[in-house]
Coordinates of C-alpha atoms in Angstrom, one line a residue:
M81 CA -0.2 3.1 1.3
I82 CA 1.1 3.4 4.8
P83 CA 5.1 5.1 3.9
T84 CA 7.7 2.5 5.0
E85 CA 10.5 3.3 7.7
H86 CA 13.0 4.1 4.2
E87 CA 10.6 6.4 3.1
A88 CA 9.4 8.4 5.7
A89 CA 13.5 8.7 6.7
A90 CA 14.3 9.7 2.7
R91 CA 11.2 12.9 3.2
L92 CA 12.6 13.7 6.6
D93 CA 16.2 14.1 5.5
A94 CA 15.3 16.5 2.6
L95 CA 12.8 18.2 4.7
A96 CA 15.8 18.8 7.7
P97 CA 13.2 19.6 10.6
A98 CA 14.6 20.7 13.7
R99 CA 14.1 21.7 17.4
R100 CA 10.7 23.8 17.8
M101 CA 9.8 23.8 14.0
S102 CA 5.8 23.7 13.2
I103 CA 5.6 21.7 10.7
A104 CA 2.5 20.8 8.4
E105 CA 2.0 17.2 7.4
I106 CA -0.2 15.3 4.9
G107 CA -1.3 12.2 5.2
T108 CA -1.4 11.2 8.6
D109 CA -2.4 7.7 8.2
T110 CA -1.9 6.0 11.6
G111 CA -0.7 8.7 13.0
W112 CA 3.4 7.3 13.5
T113 CA 5.3 10.2 11.1
A114 CA 3.7 12.6 13.1
A115 CA 4.4 11.0 16.2
L116 CA 7.8 10.7 14.8
L117 CA 8.4 14.0 14.3
D118 CA 7.1 15.5 17.5
H119 CA 10.4 13.9 18.5
L120 CA 12.6 14.8 16.5
L121 CA 11.3 19.1 17.0
Q122 CA 11.4 18.4 20.9
G123 CA 9.0 21.4 21.5
G124 CA 7.6 22.2 18.2
H125 CA 4.4 21.9 16.9
I126 CA 3.2 20.2 14.0
V127 CA -0.5 20.0 12.2
T128 CA -1.2 16.6 10.4
A129 CA -3.9 16.0 7.3
A130 CA -5.6 12.9 6.9
D131 CA -7.6 12.0 4.3
T132 CA -10.4 11.2 5.2
E133 CA -12.5 12.0 9.2
R134 CA -12.4 8.1 9.6
L135 CA -8.8 8.1 9.2
A136 CA -9.1 11.4 11.1
D137 CA -10.4 9.8 14.3
V138 CA -8.1 6.6 13.9
A139 CA -4.5 9.2 13.5
R140 CA -6.4 11.5 16.5
Q141 CA -6.9 7.9 19.2
S142 CA -2.9 7.1 17.8
L143 CA -1.9 10.3 19.3
A144 CA -3.9 11.7 22.1
H145 CA -0.4 11.6 24.2
Y146 CA 1.4 13.7 22.2
P147 CA -0.3 17.6 22.9
R148 CA 1.7 19.2 20.1
V149 CA 0.2 17.2 17.5
R150 CA -2.9 18.3 15.9
V151 CA -5.0 16.4 13.2
V152 CA -7.2 17.6 10.6
C153 CA -8.6 16.1 8.2
G154 CA -8.4 16.9 4.2
P155 CA -5.1 19.4 3.0
S156 CA -6.7 22.4 2.6
A157 CA -5.7 25.7 2.9
D158 CA -8.5 26.3 6.0
A159 CA -7.9 22.7 7.4
L160 CA -3.7 22.9 7.8
G161 CA -3.9 27.3 9.0
P162 CA -3.5 31.1 7.6
P163 CA -0.3 31.6 5.4
G164 CA 2.7 31.5 7.3
S165 CA 1.9 29.0 10.0
F166 CA 4.7 26.6 9.5
D167 CA 8.6 26.4 8.7
G168 CA 8.1 23.0 7.1
L169 CA 5.8 21.3 4.9
I170 CA 5.9 17.2 4.1
S171 CA 3.8 15.1 2.3
H172 CA 3.1 11.2 1.9
R173 CA 0.9 11.7 -1.2
A174 CA 2.5 12.3 -4.6
V175 CA 1.0 15.8 -6.6
A176 CA 1.7 16.0 -10.0
R177 CA 1.3 19.7 -9.3
V178 CA 2.4 21.4 -6.0
P179 CA -0.6 22.7 -4.6
W180 CA -0.2 27.1 -4.0
E181 CA -1.5 27.3 -0.9
W182 CA 0.8 24.5 0.6
V183 CA 3.8 26.5 -0.4
N184 CA 1.8 29.3 0.7
R185 CA 1.6 28.1 4.5
V186 CA 5.7 27.7 4.7
R187 CA 7.3 30.9 5.6
P188 CA 10.1 32.5 3.9
G189 CA 12.9 30.4 3.6
G190 CA 11.3 27.9 5.1
R191 CA 11.2 23.7 3.0
L192 CA 8.3 22.0 1.7
C193 CA 9.4 17.5 0.8
L194 CA 7.2 15.7 -1.0
P195 CA 6.8 13.2 -3.9
V196 CA 6.5 13.9 -7.7
L197 CA 4.6 11.2 -10.0
T198 CA 3.2 11.5 -13.1
G199 CA 1.7 8.9 -15.4
L200 CA 5.0 7.6 -17.0
G201 CA 6.9 6.5 -13.8
D202 CA 6.0 3.5 -12.1
A203 CA 7.7 4.9 -8.6
S204 CA 7.4 8.1 -7.2
T205 CA 10.2 10.6 -6.8
L206 CA 11.1 13.6 -4.6
L207 CA 10.8 17.3 -4.9
A208 CA 12.7 19.0 -2.7
L209 CA 11.3 23.2 -2.3
E210 CA 12.9 26.4 -0.6
V211 CA 10.5 29.2 0.0
A212 CA 11.7 33.2 -1.4
Q213 CA 12.6 35.2 1.1
D214 CA 10.1 37.0 -0.2
G215 CA 6.7 34.1 -0.2
C216 CA 6.0 34.5 -3.5
S217 CA 7.8 31.6 -5.1
A218 CA 9.3 28.0 -3.7
S219 CA 12.4 26.3 -6.3
G220 CA 13.8 23.0 -5.7
R221 CA 15.4 20.1 -7.4
F222 CA 14.0 16.9 -7.4
M223 CA 16.0 13.1 -5.8
P224 CA 14.7 9.6 -6.2
G225 CA 12.0 8.6 -4.6
P226 CA 10.7 5.1 -3.5
D227 CA 11.1 2.0 -5.6
Q228 CA 7.3 1.5 -4.9
Q229 CA 4.3 3.6 -6.0
T230 CA 3.5 6.5 -3.3
L231 CA -0.3 6.7 -3.1
W232 CA -1.8 10.0 -4.7
L233 CA -3.1 12.9 -3.2
R234 CA -7.2 12.4 -3.4
E235 CA -7.8 15.6 -5.2
Q236 CA -5.3 14.4 -7.7
R237 CA -5.7 11.1 -8.3
P238 CA -6.4 10.3 -12.3
G239 CA -9.9 9.2 -12.9
K240 CA -11.8 6.1 -14.2
R241 CA -10.2 5.2 -17.5
N242 CA -12.7 5.2 -20.4
R243 CA -13.2 2.6 -23.2
I244 CA -12.5 2.6 -26.2
D245 CA -14.2 -0.2 -28.9
P246 CA -11.5 -2.5 -29.5
Q247 CA -12.1 -3.1 -33.1
Q248 CA -12.1 1.0 -33.5
N249 CA -9.3 1.1 -36.7
P250 CA -6.6 3.0 -35.4
R251 CA -4.6 5.9 -37.4
V252 CA -1.4 4.6 -37.8
S253 CA 2.0 6.9 -38.0
Q254 CA 5.5 6.1 -38.4
A255 CA 7.6 7.9 -35.6
P256 CA 10.7 9.5 -36.2
S257 CA 13.7 7.1 -35.6
T258 CA 15.9 9.5 -34.5
T259 CA 13.9 10.1 -31.6
P260 CA 15.6 8.1 -28.8
L261 CA 13.8 6.2 -26.2
R262 CA 15.4 5.7 -23.0
L263 CA 13.1 5.0 -20.8
Q264 CA 15.2 6.8 -17.8
P265 CA 13.7 8.1 -13.8
G266 CA 14.8 11.9 -15.7
M267 CA 13.0 11.5 -19.1
R268 CA 10.0 10.0 -17.4
V269 CA 9.6 13.2 -14.7
F270 CA 10.9 15.6 -17.5
A271 CA 8.6 14.0 -20.3
G272 CA 5.7 13.0 -17.7
L273 CA 5.1 16.4 -16.7
L274 CA 5.9 18.0 -20.0
Q275 CA 2.8 15.9 -20.8
P276 CA 1.2 15.4 -17.6
G277 CA -2.5 13.7 -19.2
L278 CA -0.3 10.5 -20.5
H279 CA -0.4 7.5 -18.9
M280 CA 2.6 5.0 -19.8
E281 CA 2.8 0.8 -19.7
L282 CA 5.9 -0.6 -21.4
V283 CA 5.4 -4.4 -22.5
R284 CA 7.9 -6.4 -23.3
G285 CA 8.4 -8.6 -26.3
T286 CA 7.0 -12.5 -24.5
A287 CA 3.8 -10.8 -25.4
T288 CA 3.2 -11.5 -29.1
L289 CA 0.8 -9.6 -31.5
E290 CA 0.0 -10.4 -34.4
G291 CA 1.8 -13.6 -34.5
K292 CA 5.3 -12.1 -33.2
A293 CA 7.1 -10.9 -30.4
A294 CA 7.0 -6.8 -30.0
D295 CA 8.4 -4.5 -27.5
R296 CA 5.3 -1.4 -26.9
I297 CA 4.2 0.8 -25.3
R298 CA 0.8 1.3 -23.9
L299 CA -0.7 5.0 -23.4
H300 CA -3.8 6.3 -22.4
D301 CA -5.4 9.5 -20.9
H302 CA -7.7 8.8 -18.9
R303 CA -10.2 10.1 -21.2
A304 CA -11.3 9.0 -24.7
S305 CA -8.1 8.2 -26.1
R306 CA -5.1 5.8 -25.7
A307 CA -2.1 4.8 -28.2
L308 CA 0.2 1.6 -28.9
L309 CA 3.6 2.2 -29.9
F310 CA 6.0 -0.3 -31.5
L311 CA 9.8 -0.6 -30.1
N312 CA 11.0 -2.8 -32.8
G313 CA 11.5 -2.2 -36.5
D314 CA 9.7 0.9 -38.0
R315 CA 8.2 1.8 -34.5
A316 CA 4.6 2.4 -35.8
V317 CA 2.2 4.3 -33.9
N318 CA -1.4 2.9 -33.3
E319 CA -3.6 6.1 -32.2
W320 CA -7.3 5.7 -31.3
G321 CA -9.8 8.9 -30.0
P322 CA -9.1 13.1 -30.5
R323 CA -5.6 13.0 -29.0
D324 CA -2.3 11.8 -31.1
L325 CA -0.9 10.7 -27.1
G326 CA 2.2 8.7 -29.3
T327 CA 3.1 12.2 -30.9
D328 CA 2.6 13.7 -27.3
L329 CA 4.9 11.6 -25.9
L330 CA 7.7 11.5 -29.0
D331 CA 7.7 15.2 -28.8
A332 CA 8.1 15.7 -25.0
I333 CA 10.9 12.7 -25.1
A334 CA 12.8 15.2 -27.8
Q335 CA 12.6 18.0 -25.8
W336 CA 14.4 16.3 -22.8
H337 CA 16.8 14.6 -25.7
A338 CA 17.7 17.7 -27.1
A339 CA 18.3 19.3 -23.6
G340 CA 21.2 16.5 -23.1
E341 CA 18.9 13.7 -21.8
P342 CA 19.4 15.3 -18.2
E343 CA 19.4 13.1 -15.4
L344 CA 16.8 13.3 -12.7
Q345 CA 18.7 15.3 -10.0
Q346 CA 19.8 18.0 -12.6
L347 CA 16.4 18.9 -13.5
G348 CA 14.2 20.9 -11.0
L349 CA 10.8 23.1 -10.6
T350 CA 10.2 27.0 -9.4
I351 CA 6.7 27.1 -8.7
T352 CA 4.3 30.4 -7.9
E353 CA 0.9 31.2 -7.3
S354 CA -0.2 31.2 -11.5
E355 CA 2.7 29.0 -12.8
H356 CA 5.2 25.6 -12.5
T357 CA 8.5 26.0 -14.4
L358 CA 10.7 23.2 -15.3
W359 CA 14.4 23.9 -15.2
L360 CA 17.8 22.2 -16.2
G361 CA 20.5 22.9 -13.9
A362 CA 19.2 26.6 -12.2
P363 CA 16.1 28.7 -11.8
D364 CA 17.9 31.1 -14.3
G365 CA 19.0 28.2 -16.6
P366 CA 17.1 26.7 -19.5
S367 CA 13.2 26.3 -18.7
W368 CA 10.1 25.1 -19.5
P369 CA 7.1 25.9 -18.4
L370 CA 4.2 23.5 -17.6
P371 CA 0.6 22.8 -18.3
G372 CA -1.8 23.0 -16.2
L373 CA -4.0 19.8 -14.7
N374 CA -7.0 18.7 -16.1
T375 CA -8.0 16.3 -13.7
P376 CA -12.2 15.2 -12.5
T377 CA -11.9 17.1 -9.8
S378 CA -9.5 20.0 -11.0
R379 CA -11.1 23.9 -12.2
T380 CA -7.5 24.3 -13.8
T381 CA -8.2 24.4 -18.2
H382 CA -5.6 22.0 -19.8
H383 CA -3.5 23.8 -22.7
A384 CA -0.8 22.3 -24.8
T385 CA 3.3 23.4 -23.7

């Protein structure tokens, strides 16, 4: 999915590129955003990373008349260059966790702008980070992103969803009725970051279940568990598989509720080489350490918050 002019403008505005800067770009596509960057930088240089070698070849042809733009294949550290190579980094690929090698490639005081996507949201949100002067961390706030979902970074793309026998009897529990289920953007980002393995689909009551119309949430983890959480009446939860996905979701929502139901722009993230920390208001405010990702290509062990 090639970024629209509106999407590109929003990310560039958050990045705030200036003359003669050096910029890394993730997600080259046809190369038009790299060409736009070259025009904005007026003498700077760009390294733009395509997803595949085929896309890299297409971009190289499109950018043949832009000598200050170098096209590479893949967003790896080796492809982008040595640490501290850039004044900024912009990504057109969504992530659930920001790769440290991206932060490490930006000089102290430099900025990163990238879309963040969780399994609880149907659209991406932007995260603008500034690298600390010691280069050991980066912090920044979330802001609304495009209405449509941005393409995942390949290394963090969820795996193929496993099917579960529909005849298997579920475990049935009653969700705490005091936990509000307000599906706001702030909640989706907060709960989605705390529970990165969850994927949610809201089903409105136009469809029926057992002869009755009922709003419900479908959850799965792309592995061996799924859940069905009813939003009407006593709010029953049906669980299949080894993990209690409904309980995990409601626990994360309860934490968001206890924090005062913060809106998206009140939330931020601090990243170090070993940790991602979600915070409210400011980096020294209330905070929540985030668990590691457990994706098909990730070597990070998943652990509970």
